[in-house]
Amino acid sequence: MRALTRTIVSVTAAVGIAAGGLAGSGAAFADSAPAAKPAVSAQDVTVLATNNLGLSTQQAKNMQCFLRNAPASYTGAIDGLLGTNSWKAYQRWLKEYWGYTGAIDGIVGPNTIKALQRKLAFNWGYTGAIDGIAGSGTKAAFKRLANDNSVFFPC
């Protein structure tokens, strides 16, 4: 018990000395350097749970209705948010019909975009390179596809 008491007294004394030393330093010392900002704050970090590639919520719902009706095995919600499960279903469909060779992981990476671009070049007016980059031409053609899906695959 005496050892514990000595430890507590020693720590308290050390904290008091340190606090007193800081209190004795002038205001000029405290203002000499601006406070450093953290490189990343908790509010800056977000996980991209959905990737609609520029589609509106309704257009994304059209795509989900297509995926539910197509042989893509989509069983998720028709909520207009193209998340991991929507993209996994789309990757399965792209693998079956449009040469997708990547993993069925729901990540909208270059291989997914290339297969999508092949599909969009076939029927929906995409004239750009099959480069795996979802630029404005890819997004515009994807919107045309989504709009057409509302006619052919209503929910």
GROMACS .gro file of C-alpha atoms in nm:
model
  155
    1MET     CA    1   0.000   0.000   0.000
    2ARG     CA    2   0.290   0.235   0.080
    3ALA     CA    3   0.438   0.173  -0.266
    4LEU     CA    4   0.109   0.260  -0.432
    5THR     CA    5   0.079   0.577  -0.224
    6ARG     CA    6   0.435   0.682  -0.314
    7THR     CA    7   0.362   0.619  -0.684
    8ILE     CA    8   0.046   0.831  -0.676
    9VAL     CA    9   0.225   1.112  -0.490
   10SER     CA   10   0.518   1.101  -0.736
   11VAL     CA   11   0.292   1.113  -1.042
   12THR     CA   12   0.085   1.395  -0.891
   13ALA     CA   13   0.401   1.593  -0.814
   14ALA     CA   14   0.536   1.542  -1.166
   15VAL     CA   15   0.209   1.657  -1.321
   16GLY     CA   16   0.204   1.961  -1.091
   17ILE     CA   17   0.560   2.058  -1.183
   18ALA     CA   18   0.488   2.020  -1.552
   19ALA     CA   19   0.170   2.225  -1.525
   20GLY     CA   20   0.346   2.493  -1.325
   21GLY     CA   21   0.628   2.507  -1.578
   22LEU     CA   22   0.381   2.560  -1.862
   23ALA     CA   23   0.182   2.815  -1.667
   24GLY     CA   24   0.496   3.014  -1.602
   25SER     CA   25   0.584   3.044  -1.968
   26GLY     CA   26   0.464   3.366  -2.120
   27ALA     CA   27   0.190   3.425  -2.373
   28ALA     CA   28   0.455   3.483  -2.637
   29PHE     CA   29   0.560   3.118  -2.608
   30ALA     CA   30   0.203   2.994  -2.639
   31ASP     CA   31   0.141   3.205  -2.952
   32SER     CA   32   0.476   3.135  -3.117
   33ALA     CA   33   0.349   2.851  -3.334
   34PRO     CA   34  -0.001   2.796  -3.473
   35ALA     CA   35  -0.169   2.472  -3.380
   36ALA     CA   36  -0.113   2.206  -3.641
   37LYS     CA   37  -0.422   2.078  -3.819
   38PRO     CA   38  -0.458   1.704  -3.852
   39ALA     CA   39  -0.397   1.574  -4.203
   40VAL     CA   40  -0.726   1.384  -4.199
   41SER     CA   41  -1.021   1.422  -3.969
   42ALA     CA   42  -1.292   1.169  -3.899
   43GLN     CA   43  -1.540   1.375  -4.100
   44ASP     CA   44  -1.314   1.367  -4.408
   45VAL     CA   45  -1.310   0.989  -4.426
   46THR     CA   46  -1.608   0.826  -4.591
   47VAL     CA   47  -1.661   0.493  -4.753
   48LEU     CA   48  -1.814   0.504  -5.097
   49ALA     CA   49  -2.094   0.255  -5.048
   50THR     CA   50  -2.266   0.329  -5.379
   51ASN     CA   51  -2.156   0.426  -5.727
   52ASN     CA   52  -2.439   0.528  -5.957
   53LEU     CA   53  -2.197   0.646  -6.229
   54GLY     CA   54  -2.396   0.964  -6.271
   55LEU     CA   55  -2.740   0.801  -6.275
   56SER     CA   56  -3.028   0.961  -6.089
   57THR     CA   57  -3.198   0.758  -5.820
   58GLN     CA   58  -3.478   0.667  -6.063
   59GLN     CA   59  -3.233   0.563  -6.335
   60ALA     CA   60  -3.044   0.349  -6.082
   61LYS     CA   61  -3.377   0.189  -5.983
   62ASN     CA   62  -3.431   0.111  -6.353
   63MET     CA   63  -3.096  -0.068  -6.357
   64GLN     CA   64  -3.181  -0.264  -6.043
   65CYS     CA   65  -3.512  -0.370  -6.198
   66PHE     CA   66  -3.320  -0.488  -6.504
   67LEU     CA   67  -3.077  -0.681  -6.282
   68ARG     CA   68  -3.366  -0.845  -6.097
   69ASN     CA   69  -3.527  -0.956  -6.426
   70ALA     CA   70  -3.206  -1.043  -6.612
   71PRO     CA   71  -3.015  -1.362  -6.537
   72ALA     CA   72  -2.795  -1.168  -6.294
   73SER     CA   73  -2.931  -1.298  -5.963
   74TYR     CA   74  -2.997  -0.958  -5.805
   75THR     CA   75  -3.222  -0.995  -5.505
   76GLY     CA   76  -3.149  -0.668  -5.325
   77ALA     CA   77  -3.366  -0.367  -5.271
   78ILE     CA   78  -3.483  -0.149  -5.556
   79ASP     CA   79  -3.363   0.165  -5.380
   80GLY     CA   80  -3.179   0.356  -5.652
   81LEU     CA   81  -2.842   0.307  -5.484
   82LEU     CA   82  -2.603   0.099  -5.692
   83GLY     CA   83  -2.405  -0.057  -5.412
   84THR     CA   84  -2.187  -0.366  -5.388
   85ASN     CA   85  -2.469  -0.616  -5.442
   86SER     CA   86  -2.606  -0.428  -5.742
   87TRP     CA   87  -2.260  -0.418  -5.900
   88LYS     CA   88  -2.192  -0.785  -5.822
   89ALA     CA   89  -2.509  -0.872  -6.009
   90TYR     CA   90  -2.409  -0.642  -6.294
   91GLN     CA   91  -2.062  -0.798  -6.304
   92ARG     CA   92  -2.218  -1.145  -6.329
   93TRP     CA   93  -2.428  -1.024  -6.622
   94LEU     CA   94  -2.132  -0.850  -6.787
   95LYS     CA   95  -1.926  -1.167  -6.744
   96GLU     CA   96  -2.194  -1.374  -6.913
   97TYR     CA   97  -2.249  -1.144  -7.211
   98TRP     CA   98  -1.985  -0.871  -7.242
   99GLY     CA   99  -1.643  -1.018  -7.167
  100TYR     CA  100  -1.600  -0.914  -6.806
  101THR     CA  101  -1.303  -1.110  -6.670
  102GLY     CA  102  -1.251  -0.960  -6.325
  103ALA     CA  103  -1.362  -1.077  -5.984
  104ILE     CA  104  -1.728  -1.062  -5.889
  105ASP     CA  105  -1.655  -0.821  -5.606
  106GLY     CA  106  -1.895  -0.532  -5.658
  107ILE     CA  107  -1.609  -0.287  -5.711
  108VAL     CA  108  -1.659  -0.057  -6.009
  109GLY     CA  109  -1.303  -0.078  -6.138
  110PRO     CA  110  -1.150  -0.058  -6.485
  111ASN     CA  111  -1.249  -0.414  -6.584
  112THR     CA  112  -1.612  -0.349  -6.492
  113ILE     CA  113  -1.612  -0.023  -6.684
  114LYS     CA  114  -1.450  -0.181  -6.993
  115ALA     CA  115  -1.719  -0.450  -7.009
  116LEU     CA  116  -1.986  -0.185  -6.955
  117GLN     CA  117  -1.833   0.026  -7.234
  118ARG     CA  118  -1.847  -0.274  -7.472
  119LYS     CA  119  -2.218  -0.309  -7.393
  120LEU     CA  120  -2.280   0.065  -7.429
  121ALA     CA  121  -2.093   0.075  -7.762
  122PHE     CA  122  -2.314  -0.203  -7.898
  123ASN     CA  123  -2.653  -0.036  -7.849
  124TRP     CA  124  -2.644   0.287  -7.653
  125GLY     CA  125  -2.429   0.524  -7.855
  126TYR     CA  126  -2.100   0.500  -7.670
  127THR     CA  127  -1.829   0.594  -7.923
  128GLY     CA  128  -1.529   0.642  -7.694
  129ALA     CA  129  -1.237   0.414  -7.624
  130ILE     CA  130  -1.282   0.090  -7.432
  131ASP     CA  131  -1.040   0.219  -7.170
  132GLY     CA  132  -1.201   0.144  -6.834
  133ILE     CA  133  -1.248   0.512  -6.751
  134ALA     CA  134  -1.602   0.621  -6.669
  135GLY     CA  135  -1.588   0.959  -6.841
  136SER     CA  136  -1.870   1.176  -6.965
  137GLY     CA  137  -1.935   0.961  -7.276
  138THR     CA  138  -1.961   0.644  -7.068
  139LYS     CA  139  -2.192   0.810  -6.818
  140ALA     CA  140  -2.416   0.958  -7.090
  141ALA     CA  141  -2.455   0.619  -7.261
  142PHE     CA  142  -2.517   0.451  -6.923
  143LYS     CA  143  -2.800   0.702  -6.863
  144ARG     CA  144  -2.952   0.613  -7.202
  145LEU     CA  145  -2.935   0.244  -7.110
  146ALA     CA  146  -3.097   0.311  -6.771
  147ASN     CA  147  -3.376   0.514  -6.932
  148ASP     CA  148  -3.445   0.236  -7.183
  149ASN     CA  149  -3.450  -0.022  -6.903
  150SER     CA  150  -3.750   0.156  -6.750
  151VAL     CA  151  -3.947   0.057  -7.062
  152PHE     CA  152  -3.819  -0.299  -7.106
  153PHE     CA  153  -3.778  -0.404  -6.742
  154PRO     CA  154  -4.038  -0.229  -6.527
  155CYS     CA  155  -4.046  -0.320  -6.159
   0.00000   0.00000   0.00000
